[in-house]
Amino acid sequence: MATLSAQLDEMRSRAEAHLSSTGSAQEVKADVLAIANIPLPLSAKYCHIAGEALVTSNGTGDNRSESLVSLQRLSTALNILEKYGCNLTSPCRPKYWRSVKHNNPVFKATVDAIAGGRAVLCLYGYTNQQPDGLSFPDDVIEPDTGKVAAVTLEVMTLRMELDLLIKDVHPHPEFFERIIPSLGLEEKDESGPILDTDVSSSLRVWEREAQPLVQFDHADASSPGPAAGSMSPSVHTRKEACCLCGGSPSLLCASCGSMTFCESCDLVFHRHPSRATHRRELTHIPMPDNCTICGIFPVSAHCPSCVQRLCSECDRLYHTHPGRTGHIRNTVTSVKPLRMTSSSLTLWQCIYCTTVNEARTVFCMSCERTRSSGTLSAALEEPLQLSTFTEWQCKSCTVVNAGSSVLCEVCERPRLATRPPVSPVYSGHATLESLKEADGQWVCQFCTFVNLNPAPLCEMCDLPRPEPAPTPRKLLPQSPIKDVPLSPIKPKVTLAEDPDVKRQKLMREQGLKLVQLIREGERNGVSPEEVYTSLRVSAGSSFAPCDWVRLELPHLLDEICAMAASVQQQPTVGRSGSHGDGNPEMSQGVQLSRAEAKQAWLAAGGDTEKAVKLALQDRRGKVKELHSLGFSDVAKCEEVLRLSGGEVRGALALLQRPLLESFHQRMWSDQPLPSIDIRDPDKQKVCRRLLAVYDLPSWGRCELALSLLQDPDVPYTLEDVVQAVKESHDRDFIRRVLAKECPICLSVFPHSKMQSLTSCQCSVCCDCFQQHFTIVVRDKHIRDMVCPVCWEPDINDPEHLNSYFSTLDIQLRECLEPEVYDLFHKKLTEQALIKDPKFLWCSHCSYGFIYDGDQLKVTCFQCRNSFCAQCKKPWEDQHAGLSCEQFQTWKRENDPEYQRQGLAGYLRDNGITCPNCRFQYALSKGGCMHFSCSQCRYQFCSGCNNPFHTTCSVPHCSVTGLHAHHPRDCLFYLRDWEPARLQALLLRKGVAFNTDPPHGMQPGLCGVMEQKDEGGRQTDAACGGQTQPGHAGLCEKHYREYLVSLINGHSIDPALLFDANEVLVACRRYQVDIWRGEMEDDRAYLSRLLEKLMEEVPLGDKVPRKI
């Protein structure tokens, strides 16, 4: 047992390694066969799949035959499971390897039809249950190839064992008979006794040491092939069984002492190099193999890429997958049993060495002798059989042709032509040998054609004539009588020509002539039917069939038409001109067209009288068909049938044309269609108009629309109702759709007259929608173009900005006036250009544009005024050649107006600049630090330029609502300091500052411009605050702003003047560790915290640093 388990583990590990690396089932086929032959029970051999449970649950049956049929279905399902496993271990996995669909017809008929099939898929890794199948979990990127290879190997082994068991060649069937008792029960009507199997001797065969399957005598061990009596199988064999496994034999090896083998044992036994050259012969008729997928139909194609032998239907379904459409398949011909009494059309047997050779070979493959015609007589004893489904045998010349050909390649006769009857030729017993001995005549052994001329090649198949083997001549003894007079030479008797040969030759000539005439007719536009019929009619005429059709057939067709017109007919019901007094008169004949006469003439085979009867009968049937369609005027029906050449469709078109004349006139008329009168009493007429004009889906919808329109005091139009009825058939829902209230003007409109944005569910009427967006485009910022009801969406988010305006542009194009729509596009373009670093705002007219130059002087394209590209101040000649700082210094020293304004002008020039769009405002920073840019709606702090937001990105921030995070040198904190403290900070760093007002300025009100909020609107106005002495002519608020601007311009850290409380508050605000040592005093502690604060928390990076 231990030795068998070790062998099993070794073979399994080797096969799993090959299978997990290549995924090819062919490379491990030998190992699978060896594992299947190991004498171990199923419970000990299979450790991954429940092999014994699979066989037990799927091997039901009352006897052996029924159980084998059930096991065959299990083998087919295992074959499909094997393909799933090989696909997962293959380096080139299919595109859709992650899932298995339940609706797959192959899966439903095989894997899903057995018990335990889905459990094997779960072992592969398909553990995620989907509504339509199984799939790998989402977190699994690659399958576990090692585990899949182990499971696949056991699936292949179990399928191999089942195939061996079904073919009755399994070396140890007792393992299956123990778990399936019905395998030992034979059918009652089965002929022959049931062989007794010594089960007791093999009950515990796996517990013994593994014995060799074949034992050789030591005396003959040196010979390359064992003798007939030197081999004794160690297992029980039956009569006419495989000498190794006892199964059904299929091959016979004469070199091994006429030993018989099955296919599996022959593959193993003759793999040895000393026996690889042995020639084996078939011992039984090969039976056709079935498809590897369905297991029902015979194989018609072999695919080397996926190693499948498939029937035609499975091949079509299996190779429609995108990953297998490029596979090249080889056609497999079905194997038919050969008749023992006659030679096959595809094989011939050598009369010298009895080797069976293929038909196309001329020399024997074994003895290299020429093919003899001795097998021909046997072949002529009975009718020949077709060799394959894709070929057919001509019944005239017995040549096998391709399945796609219609005419025989040799005699050019049609496929369904019958062989001419055979009649006796001679009064005596004429044989094939007598024909061969006839002067100049010889029979081709390939196509069996009798050649009359002694030519070296056959007239039919152009194959060479075989030379007969030389016959040794016996030497006669010399006659003792000399000078015997010579007998007179008899004249050579010429044998009469064989009637069969003559008939064959005549049929061949007639067939070739007919084919030539048909081909000539096709070139001249004459159909084969016309050629054949004219050939019968013009027999004995000097005209060729094509010429006869062109010259004589028109006269014959006119004669048929005249004969049909002269035939007196009984009046038909409904015929115009018939009398109703009970004495009907005979009506005139029928006027036929040449097309009808020609069709009847071809159907009658050229018989004129029969053609007339057929034409009249066909005409009566067509008239009845038109009468059933509502056209009762028989004379009119016959006239249109004549004009249309007997075509009912064409006649129907001619009959309907007058009826459609009024419709055509109305359709092509320039006059507008009359409106639909809802109050018309003819409701069906109104419904038909609704169906025709508005394309409503059904008659019931038309009646629903009509009933809604007839309600009293309806505020909606016909078009509104039709649009609502197309969307739904619920009357209450339609009424709600037709009565929508606008939340702005509170008027009621139908849903089709309402408009809504894609960002919300609000709907407003078209007038309110147009008015709202017109006002926003003209008077407000582009970021105010939101819903007038809920003010959504928040388009300050740049991610939603582009998608929102792309859909809004389509709606505004239809409702806004052209000039308003152009203004909207202009503002939208400016909004996009703001993000460009080369974009500039004009300081004179607020016009924005792209400037690519490198000079400071920029001229606006709108107002043609100039300004500085860097400081954005109006351009002056003194700015040329000077930097912006030098120019500001010059103005403070030399410009009287600038000097008169004093610090108010300074604060104006150093006003607020938007950090988002870089638009400048000549305003001070005092008052509320929350500033909103009128150009881009960006909200920021005017002291440090940090943004105001509701969603904070600073970690551990507990502030909710609109807020900003300010650095410690921001005006937000320093505006609370007294001017004296700010002056002290400047003096500590040696920075000069002003305290006296400008020369000539009277003390009074502060004139610094600032932004004020008045009634919800932001306006620009002078400060108006009272100036204080020593504040340089400014109010206290703006003087602090002036001092802070100097502090920021020189990057002075205000922490130098922090007291103990301010240091602790700043450390907590900026999350600086305020841990204090046990022995640390207050002074050292505060000094350390201040130093740590200044090192870890820098000054604001966005604070304006203008001097």
XYZ file of C-alpha atoms in Angstrom, residues 402-749:
348
model
C -16.393 15.580 -53.768
C -19.548 16.305 -51.779
C -19.817 19.873 -53.094
C -19.844 18.903 -56.792
C -23.172 18.492 -58.631
C -21.860 16.924 -61.849
C -19.497 13.968 -62.000
C -15.917 15.024 -62.622
C -15.420 12.269 -65.241
C -18.689 11.673 -67.077
C -20.231 15.068 -66.135
C -23.567 13.453 -65.345
C -25.738 14.835 -62.517
C -25.429 13.457 -59.028
C -28.797 11.639 -58.988
C -28.356 9.888 -62.342
C -28.893 6.117 -62.130
C -26.472 3.549 -63.388
C -27.435 2.024 -66.766
C -28.822 -1.494 -66.548
C -26.435 -4.300 -67.226
C -27.351 -6.718 -69.998
C -25.488 -9.846 -71.024
C -22.873 -9.343 -73.722
C -21.946 -12.802 -74.849
C -23.889 -15.974 -75.026
C -21.159 -17.655 -73.027
C -19.840 -16.739 -69.589
C -18.097 -13.412 -70.214
C -15.919 -12.293 -67.318
C -13.689 -9.360 -66.605
C -10.687 -11.411 -67.571
C -12.232 -12.002 -71.016
C -12.683 -8.264 -71.382
C -9.095 -7.703 -70.397
C -7.956 -10.264 -72.893
C -9.956 -8.659 -75.691
C -7.851 -7.024 -78.319
C -7.059 -3.448 -77.290
C -9.592 -3.326 -74.452
C -8.574 -2.913 -70.828
C -10.407 -1.969 -67.602
C -9.034 0.842 -65.482
C -8.675 -0.442 -61.934
C -9.203 3.032 -60.478
C -12.452 4.208 -62.127
C -13.527 0.820 -63.693
C -13.902 2.430 -67.113
C -13.509 0.079 -70.118
C -10.950 1.634 -72.462
C -11.260 0.564 -76.109
C -7.860 1.834 -77.260
C -4.592 0.377 -75.948
C -3.525 3.755 -74.581
C -1.155 4.038 -71.592
C -3.596 6.401 -69.773
C -7.272 5.925 -68.899
C -9.662 8.093 -70.930
C -11.720 8.934 -67.838
C -9.356 9.470 -64.883
C -6.042 9.945 -66.787
C -4.299 7.459 -64.478
C -1.623 5.116 -65.902
C -2.479 1.649 -67.041
C -0.870 -0.978 -64.730
C 1.407 -3.429 -66.417
C 0.473 -7.046 -65.713
C 3.021 -9.221 -63.967
C 4.978 -11.386 -66.386
C 3.642 -14.932 -66.525
C 6.331 -17.615 -66.819
C 5.910 -19.644 -69.981
C 6.310 -23.405 -69.767
C 8.808 -24.871 -72.285
C 7.260 -27.650 -74.379
C 9.319 -30.657 -75.493
C 10.587 -30.609 -79.010
C 8.287 -32.432 -81.373
C 9.810 -35.531 -82.973
C 7.901 -34.883 -86.158
C 9.602 -32.410 -88.374
C 8.372 -30.420 -91.291
C 4.862 -30.271 -90.068
C 2.889 -28.074 -92.398
C 1.768 -24.827 -90.873
C -1.915 -24.475 -90.203
C -3.601 -21.761 -92.160
C -3.924 -18.448 -90.304
C -7.495 -17.762 -89.387
C -8.760 -14.257 -89.807
C -9.044 -12.266 -86.532
C -12.593 -12.264 -85.251
C -13.660 -8.804 -84.062
C -15.767 -9.025 -80.960
C -19.028 -7.192 -80.952
C -19.025 -3.929 -78.992
C -20.292 -4.279 -75.457
C -23.813 -2.782 -75.209
C -23.044 -1.440 -71.742
C -19.948 0.297 -73.054
C -21.904 1.668 -75.963
C -24.696 2.882 -73.721
C -22.174 4.441 -71.365
C -20.476 6.212 -74.225
C -23.787 7.486 -75.603
C -24.903 8.762 -72.227
C -21.607 10.519 -71.767
C -21.893 12.234 -75.147
C -25.481 13.306 -74.468
C -24.593 14.628 -71.038
C -21.634 16.625 -72.374
C -23.795 18.038 -75.130
C -26.515 19.093 -72.683
C -23.999 20.734 -70.374
C -22.482 22.619 -73.298
C -25.906 23.827 -74.438
C -26.825 24.966 -70.901
C -23.579 26.909 -70.565
C -24.116 28.526 -73.950
C -27.658 29.462 -72.910
C -26.407 31.069 -69.705
C -24.049 33.222 -71.753
C -26.973 34.292 -73.986
C -29.413 34.893 -71.138
C -31.431 31.676 -71.649
C -32.345 29.663 -68.560
C -31.581 25.905 -68.340
C -35.315 25.133 -68.298
C -35.791 26.972 -71.580
C -32.826 25.144 -73.125
C -34.105 21.743 -72.020
C -37.695 22.400 -73.132
C -36.675 23.891 -76.476
C -34.396 20.913 -77.070
C -37.403 18.621 -76.716
C -39.682 20.779 -78.871
C -37.159 21.517 -81.621
C -36.085 17.911 -82.086
C -35.280 17.435 -85.770
C -35.028 21.176 -86.364
C -31.919 22.774 -87.780
C -31.966 25.545 -85.167
C -29.835 25.404 -82.074
C -31.826 25.613 -78.828
C -30.687 29.173 -78.093
C -31.523 30.301 -81.618
C -34.876 28.531 -81.454
C -35.743 30.326 -78.198
C -34.826 33.657 -79.772
C -36.590 33.153 -83.143
C -39.403 30.609 -82.756
C -40.466 30.818 -79.118
C -42.170 34.279 -79.388
C -44.427 32.963 -82.164
C -45.266 29.891 -80.118
C -46.124 32.044 -77.083
C -48.377 34.247 -79.233
C -50.110 31.084 -80.431
C -50.700 29.984 -76.850
C -52.157 33.417 -76.021
C -54.454 33.228 -79.023
C -55.620 29.746 -78.078
C -56.384 30.904 -74.554
C -58.329 33.897 -75.903
C -60.456 31.643 -78.102
C -61.508 29.344 -75.277
C -65.114 29.957 -74.188
C -65.522 30.055 -70.372
C -68.432 29.973 -67.993
C -69.172 33.373 -66.383
C -67.676 33.863 -62.947
C -69.580 35.326 -60.028
C -69.052 39.022 -59.964
C -67.875 39.237 -63.593
C -68.977 42.471 -65.197
C -71.534 41.925 -67.965
C -73.032 38.710 -66.548
C -76.770 38.447 -66.362
C -78.750 37.751 -63.319
C -81.847 36.199 -64.967
C -80.599 32.665 -64.566
C -79.368 32.334 -68.196
C -75.668 33.070 -68.063
C -73.905 33.639 -71.337
C -70.530 32.242 -72.289
C -67.807 34.793 -71.669
C -64.941 35.586 -73.929
C -61.519 33.952 -73.510
C -58.721 35.172 -71.309
C -56.080 37.569 -72.572
C -52.709 36.195 -71.463
C -49.369 37.905 -71.431
C -46.250 36.372 -72.908
C -44.784 35.928 -69.421
C -47.768 33.836 -68.325
C -47.705 31.833 -71.540
C -43.975 31.202 -71.165
C -44.346 30.053 -67.567
C -47.161 27.661 -68.503
C -45.187 26.382 -71.526
C -42.203 25.535 -69.332
C -44.429 23.861 -66.743
C -46.097 21.752 -69.454
C -42.753 20.588 -70.825
C -43.362 22.122 -74.282
C -46.901 20.737 -74.752
C -48.946 23.604 -76.215
C -52.430 22.361 -75.306
C -51.365 21.488 -71.787
C -49.759 24.919 -71.469
C -53.082 26.587 -72.375
C -54.922 24.590 -69.700
C -52.294 25.384 -67.072
C -52.310 29.097 -67.938
C -56.118 29.318 -67.692
C -56.123 27.407 -64.414
C -53.425 29.647 -62.969
C -55.277 32.777 -64.122
C -58.509 31.646 -62.418
C -56.643 31.095 -59.140
C -55.076 34.561 -59.253
C -58.428 36.195 -60.031
C -59.954 34.450 -57.003
C -57.075 35.688 -54.844
C -57.657 39.277 -55.955
C -61.392 38.829 -55.403
C -60.723 37.731 -51.822
C -58.780 40.962 -51.301
C -61.855 43.028 -52.134
C -61.594 43.576 -55.907
C -64.781 42.144 -57.422
C -64.432 43.446 -60.996
C -63.157 40.309 -62.762
C -62.499 42.047 -66.079
C -60.378 44.659 -64.330
C -58.494 41.962 -62.409
C -57.733 40.051 -65.599
C -56.550 43.213 -67.322
C -54.111 44.158 -64.545
C -52.873 40.573 -64.377
C -52.082 40.733 -68.078
C -50.315 44.062 -67.667
C -48.277 42.779 -64.694
C -47.214 39.571 -66.440
C -49.263 37.362 -64.114
C -47.720 38.766 -60.902
C -50.328 39.175 -58.146
C -48.222 41.776 -56.333
C -47.902 43.916 -59.447
C -51.603 43.544 -60.255
C -52.497 44.560 -56.712
C -50.377 47.691 -57.065
C -52.178 48.610 -60.280
C -55.588 48.084 -58.657
C -54.711 50.174 -55.598
C -53.211 53.077 -57.535
C -56.597 54.754 -58.357
C -57.698 54.342 -54.763
C -54.590 56.155 -53.518
C -54.877 59.011 -56.007
C -56.659 61.348 -53.605
C -54.153 60.533 -50.887
C -51.246 61.287 -53.203
C -52.772 64.592 -54.225
C -53.199 65.577 -50.588
C -49.649 64.502 -49.705
C -48.000 66.394 -52.580
C -50.211 69.431 -52.308
C -48.794 72.745 -51.053
C -51.920 73.451 -49.046
C -51.586 72.903 -45.269
C -53.401 69.982 -43.762
C -56.694 70.854 -42.108
C -56.586 70.892 -38.333
C -58.168 68.060 -36.371
C -61.659 68.943 -35.180
C -61.973 67.468 -31.683
C -65.722 68.173 -31.631
C -66.340 66.109 -34.768
C -69.134 63.586 -34.016
C -67.285 60.870 -35.999
C -64.865 59.734 -33.280
C -63.363 56.989 -35.395
C -62.357 59.528 -38.018
C -60.701 61.701 -35.359
C -58.874 58.694 -33.893
C -57.600 57.677 -37.322
C -56.305 61.220 -37.879
C -54.561 61.124 -34.502
C -52.918 57.815 -35.382
C -51.766 59.102 -38.759
C -50.560 62.566 -37.723
C -49.160 62.081 -34.206
C -48.040 58.429 -34.365
C -49.737 57.331 -31.166
C -48.901 53.788 -30.089
C -52.433 52.319 -30.085
C -56.092 52.966 -30.753
C -56.783 53.067 -27.014
C -54.335 55.919 -26.548
C -56.157 57.861 -29.273
C -59.485 57.424 -27.470
C -57.829 58.472 -24.169
C -56.446 61.642 -25.747
C -59.824 62.433 -27.304
C -61.627 62.009 -23.964
C -59.143 64.313 -22.204
C -59.567 66.985 -24.859
C -63.342 66.849 -24.579
C -63.298 67.674 -20.854
C -64.875 71.084 -20.090
C -62.550 74.069 -19.560
C -59.327 72.247 -20.414
C -56.324 74.619 -20.258
C -54.082 72.486 -22.472
C -53.771 72.030 -26.211
C -53.919 68.973 -28.449
C -50.139 68.755 -28.702
C -49.781 68.800 -24.910
C -52.274 65.975 -24.508
C -50.678 63.886 -27.251
C -47.238 64.270 -25.658
C -48.583 63.228 -22.253
C -50.516 60.257 -23.675
C -47.363 58.971 -25.399
C -45.607 58.816 -22.014
C -48.309 57.005 -20.016
C -51.769 55.476 -20.217
C -52.761 56.344 -16.631
C -55.458 59.033 -16.728
C -54.667 60.450 -13.251
C -50.973 60.633 -14.008
C -51.690 62.408 -17.298
C -53.868 64.972 -15.525
C -51.050 65.676 -13.061
C -48.594 66.003 -15.934
C -50.890 68.440 -17.740
C -51.423 70.610 -14.621
C -47.959 71.577 -13.305
C -47.717 74.738 -11.163
C -44.792 77.077 -11.666
C -43.258 77.912 -8.231
C -42.303 81.428 -9.399
C -45.372 82.810 -11.143
C -47.800 80.227 -9.637
C -49.421 79.619 -13.020
C -50.502 76.166 -14.246
C -48.792 74.710 -17.317
